[in-house]
XYZ file of C-alpha atoms in Angstrom:
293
model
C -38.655 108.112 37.129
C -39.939 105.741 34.102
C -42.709 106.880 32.086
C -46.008 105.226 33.134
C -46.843 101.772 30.753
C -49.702 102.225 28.242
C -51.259 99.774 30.209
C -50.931 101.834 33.357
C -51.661 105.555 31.333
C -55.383 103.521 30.695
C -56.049 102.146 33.620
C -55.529 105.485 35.340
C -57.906 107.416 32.927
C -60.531 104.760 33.272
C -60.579 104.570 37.222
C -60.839 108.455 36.746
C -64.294 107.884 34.424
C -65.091 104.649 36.239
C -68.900 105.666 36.583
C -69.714 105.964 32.769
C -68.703 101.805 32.146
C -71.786 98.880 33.198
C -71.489 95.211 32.659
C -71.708 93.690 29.119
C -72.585 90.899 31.101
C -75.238 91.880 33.905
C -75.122 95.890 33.586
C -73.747 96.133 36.872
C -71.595 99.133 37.918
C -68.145 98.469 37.270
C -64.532 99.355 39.368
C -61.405 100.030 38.462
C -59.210 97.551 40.778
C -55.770 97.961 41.296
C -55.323 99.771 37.995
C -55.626 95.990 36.442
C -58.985 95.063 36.008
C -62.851 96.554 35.442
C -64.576 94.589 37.765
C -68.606 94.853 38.240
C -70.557 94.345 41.258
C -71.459 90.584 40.058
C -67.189 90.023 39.804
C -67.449 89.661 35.905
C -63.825 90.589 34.973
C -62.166 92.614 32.286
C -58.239 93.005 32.065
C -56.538 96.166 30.540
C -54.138 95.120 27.968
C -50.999 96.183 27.953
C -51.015 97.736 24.458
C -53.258 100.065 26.555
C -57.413 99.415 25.973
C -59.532 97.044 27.475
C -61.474 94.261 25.700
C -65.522 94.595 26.985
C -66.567 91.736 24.455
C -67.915 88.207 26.769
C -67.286 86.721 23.426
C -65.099 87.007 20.901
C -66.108 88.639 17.087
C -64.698 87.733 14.270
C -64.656 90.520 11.211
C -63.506 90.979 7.596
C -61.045 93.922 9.539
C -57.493 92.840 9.569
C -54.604 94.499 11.007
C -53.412 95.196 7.404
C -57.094 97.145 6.506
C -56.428 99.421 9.686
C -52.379 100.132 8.639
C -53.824 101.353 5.490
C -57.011 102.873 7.246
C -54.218 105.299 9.211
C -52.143 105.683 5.800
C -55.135 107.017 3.849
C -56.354 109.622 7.110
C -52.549 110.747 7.835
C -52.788 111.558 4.025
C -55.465 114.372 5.010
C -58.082 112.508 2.755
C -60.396 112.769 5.463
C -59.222 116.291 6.860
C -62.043 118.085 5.348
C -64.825 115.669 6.649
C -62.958 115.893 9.929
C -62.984 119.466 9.978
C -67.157 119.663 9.239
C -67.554 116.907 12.304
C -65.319 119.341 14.389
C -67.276 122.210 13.948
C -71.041 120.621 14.298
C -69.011 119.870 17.929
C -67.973 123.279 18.608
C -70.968 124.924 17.570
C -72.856 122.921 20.369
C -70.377 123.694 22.904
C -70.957 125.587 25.975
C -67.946 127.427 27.735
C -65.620 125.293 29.472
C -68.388 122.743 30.349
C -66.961 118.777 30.459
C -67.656 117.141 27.077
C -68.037 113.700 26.558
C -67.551 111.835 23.363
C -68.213 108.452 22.301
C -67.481 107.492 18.678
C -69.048 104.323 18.092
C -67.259 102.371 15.407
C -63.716 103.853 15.695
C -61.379 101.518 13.632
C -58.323 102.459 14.151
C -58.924 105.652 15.890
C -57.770 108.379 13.266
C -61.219 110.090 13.559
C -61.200 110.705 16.869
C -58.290 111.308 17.301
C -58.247 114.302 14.532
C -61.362 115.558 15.823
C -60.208 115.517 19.193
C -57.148 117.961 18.339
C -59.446 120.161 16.331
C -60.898 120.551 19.140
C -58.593 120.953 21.750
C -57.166 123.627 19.597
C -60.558 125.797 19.212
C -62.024 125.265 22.987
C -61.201 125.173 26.290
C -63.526 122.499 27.320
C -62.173 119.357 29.293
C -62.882 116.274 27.190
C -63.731 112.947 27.933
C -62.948 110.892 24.263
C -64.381 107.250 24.354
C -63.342 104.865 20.923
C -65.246 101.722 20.499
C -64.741 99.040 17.777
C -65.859 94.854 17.860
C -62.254 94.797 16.075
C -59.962 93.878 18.645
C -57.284 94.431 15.691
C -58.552 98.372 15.571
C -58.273 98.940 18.841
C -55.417 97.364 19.624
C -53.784 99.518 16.408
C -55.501 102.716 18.302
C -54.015 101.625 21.554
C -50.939 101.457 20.453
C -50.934 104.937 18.217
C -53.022 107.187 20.454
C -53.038 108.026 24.043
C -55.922 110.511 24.203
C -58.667 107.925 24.646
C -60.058 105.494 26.443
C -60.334 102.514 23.745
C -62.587 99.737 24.371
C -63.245 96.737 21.918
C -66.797 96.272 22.199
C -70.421 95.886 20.198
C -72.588 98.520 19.569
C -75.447 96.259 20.240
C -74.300 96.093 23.684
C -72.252 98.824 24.778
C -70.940 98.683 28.038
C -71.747 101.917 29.240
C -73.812 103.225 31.497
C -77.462 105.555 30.422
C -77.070 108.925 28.820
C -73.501 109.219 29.540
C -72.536 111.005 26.346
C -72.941 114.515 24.953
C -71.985 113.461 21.359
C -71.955 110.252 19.720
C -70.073 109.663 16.541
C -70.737 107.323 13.948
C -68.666 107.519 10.785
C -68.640 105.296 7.553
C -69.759 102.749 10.300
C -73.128 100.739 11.305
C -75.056 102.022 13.754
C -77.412 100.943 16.861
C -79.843 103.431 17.089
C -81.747 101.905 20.311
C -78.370 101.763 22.025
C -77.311 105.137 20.805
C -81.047 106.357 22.446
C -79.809 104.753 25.595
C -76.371 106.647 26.181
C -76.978 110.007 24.504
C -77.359 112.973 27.066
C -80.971 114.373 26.630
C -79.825 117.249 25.123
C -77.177 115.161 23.082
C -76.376 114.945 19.844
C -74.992 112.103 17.200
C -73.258 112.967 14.447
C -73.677 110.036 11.471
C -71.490 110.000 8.562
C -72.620 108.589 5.514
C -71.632 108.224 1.524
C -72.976 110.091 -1.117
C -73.666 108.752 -4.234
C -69.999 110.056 -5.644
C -67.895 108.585 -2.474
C -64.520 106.836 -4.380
C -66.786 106.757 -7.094
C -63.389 106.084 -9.262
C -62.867 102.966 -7.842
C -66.696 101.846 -7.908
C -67.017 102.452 -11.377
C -64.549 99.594 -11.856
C -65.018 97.394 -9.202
C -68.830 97.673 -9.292
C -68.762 97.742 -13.486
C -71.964 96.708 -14.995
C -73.569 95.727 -11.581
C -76.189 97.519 -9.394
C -73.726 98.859 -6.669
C -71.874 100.913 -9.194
C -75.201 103.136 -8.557
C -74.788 104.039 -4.523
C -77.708 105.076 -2.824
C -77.837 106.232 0.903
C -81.482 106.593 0.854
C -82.540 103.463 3.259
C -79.510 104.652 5.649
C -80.718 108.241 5.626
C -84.465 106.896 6.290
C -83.175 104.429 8.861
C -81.150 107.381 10.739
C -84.928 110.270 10.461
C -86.744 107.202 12.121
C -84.635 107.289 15.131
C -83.642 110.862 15.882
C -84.825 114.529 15.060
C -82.891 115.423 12.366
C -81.900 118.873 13.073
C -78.935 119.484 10.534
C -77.899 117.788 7.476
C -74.170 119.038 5.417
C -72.849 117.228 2.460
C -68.941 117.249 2.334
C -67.654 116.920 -1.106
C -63.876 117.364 -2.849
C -61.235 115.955 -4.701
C -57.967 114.773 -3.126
C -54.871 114.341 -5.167
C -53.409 110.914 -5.735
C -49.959 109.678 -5.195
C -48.241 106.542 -6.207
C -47.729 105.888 -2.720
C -51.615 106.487 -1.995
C -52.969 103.996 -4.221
C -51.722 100.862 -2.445
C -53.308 102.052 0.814
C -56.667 103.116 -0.704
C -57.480 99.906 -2.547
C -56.411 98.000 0.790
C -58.290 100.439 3.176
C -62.304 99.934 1.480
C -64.296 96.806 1.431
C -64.694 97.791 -2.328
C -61.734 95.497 -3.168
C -62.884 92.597 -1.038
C -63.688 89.628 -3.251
C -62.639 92.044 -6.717
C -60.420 90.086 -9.135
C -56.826 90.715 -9.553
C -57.735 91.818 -13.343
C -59.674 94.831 -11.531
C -57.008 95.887 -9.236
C -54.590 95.590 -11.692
C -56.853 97.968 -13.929
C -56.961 100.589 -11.294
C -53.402 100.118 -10.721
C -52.595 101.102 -14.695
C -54.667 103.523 -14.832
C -52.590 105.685 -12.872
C -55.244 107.769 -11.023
C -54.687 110.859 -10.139
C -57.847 112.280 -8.334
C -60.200 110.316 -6.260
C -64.035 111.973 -5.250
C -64.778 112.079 -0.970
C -68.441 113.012 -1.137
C -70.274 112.287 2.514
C -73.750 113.242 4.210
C -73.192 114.747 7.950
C -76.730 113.937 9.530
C -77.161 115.620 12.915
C -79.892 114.064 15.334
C -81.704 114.785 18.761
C -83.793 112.907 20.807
């Protein structure tokens, strides 16, 4: 027998979990129909690609993302810079968990899905609990890379603004390096949810902002309006700062210039500065902010 399409491996999972999706369009309830199509009760359509996600936007979005941001995006996490931050996220989950109770998990803003996807075997290695893992992203170029990588999602390009999912479906919500909805994140969260935000500290690839931020007022990060943005919104029950030094490699560098929207609009004189200078530590400093209704 031939192994199931990605297309096919989605579909399946999403008929299975076809109460959680509404209408971007109306916010009817949606069907899965013939494992091809999310169809709501006012026949707005949505096909499931056959890289294996389905595309929830009415409208297309254009973003600064390309493919070749997410490539590196994937580089930089498979190079365990983030395994430490993924490791704290993991464990604010577990801590929450009850025994063997479903879990549900939407991480709003996904990229490319390395994240999730890390979290998501952190945690299938420390619990028992069956787990429902949602990725969203308005970057049809992120979750089509996702798609394509990782098969222990559903993976929807969508907007946060509008997510096309139905109330309080979620026990977590994450939201890492990303923006953020808060109304909409109000809307989905299980009453006695929780989101998880993700934020940089002052010192975050402060390496590369020193250079490409030299003599201007972002070489000076603050998080302060984020962090007062986030308190307004949710109880903020829990706050951990994540904060080490990863070793660089020749082959990193490429990768982590490409990867942060530090370099966009930089000169080549500033790359190339970073490039000579032969780096060989970079700083990952981040605020984990915990919130409750």
């Amino acid at each position: 027998m031939s192994k199931p399409s990605k297309k096919m491996m989605c579909a399946a999972v999403i008929a299975r979990f076809q109460e959680i999706f509404r209408c971007p369009v109306c916010n009817g309830h949606m069907q899965m129909i013939n494992l091809q199509s999310l169809i709501c009760s006012n026949r707005h359509c949505f096909d499931i690609a056959k890289q294996g996600y389905v595309n929830l936007l009415s409208l297309a979005k254009k973003t600064k993302y390309d493919k070749r941001m997410f490539e590196h995006r994937r580089m930089i996490n498979r190079n365990g810079f983030f395994d430490p931050l993924n490791a704290a996220v993991s464990n604010k989950i577990i801590n929450q968990l009850g025994n063997n109770e479903p879990t549900s998990i939407l991480d709003a803003g996904c990229g490319e899905g390395s994240h999730l996807t890390e979290i998501q075997e952190k945690l299938f290695r420390k619990t028992t609990n069956s787990l429902l893992a949602v990725g969203i992203d308005i970057s049809k170029e992120g979750i089509s890379s996702a798609a394509a990588e990782y098969s222990n999602a559903i993976w929807c390009v969508a907007d946060i603004a509008n997510c096309p999912f139905a109330n309080h479906r979620f026990d977590f919500i994450l939201n890492i390096l990303s923006p953020a909805n808060y109304s909409e994140f109000k809307r989905l969260i299980a009453d006695e949810g929780m989101v998880i935000k993700v934020i940089p500290e002052r010192d975050y690839l402060k390496e590369l902002r020193d250079i490409f931020y030299e003599g201007s007022e972002k070489q000076v990060y603050s998080n302060e309006m984020t962090l007062d943005h986030f308190i307004e919104h949710f109880e903020l029950t829990d706050v951990e700062n994540v904060r080490y030094q990863v070793n660089l490699g020749e082959s990193s560098i490429k990768p982590l210039l490409g990867m942060t929207p530090m370099s966009w609009g930089t000169t080549t004189e500033r790359l190339r500065k970073i490039q000579e200078m032969k780096l060989q530590q970079v700083t990952m400093d981040f605020k984990i902010l915990i919130g409750k209704k």
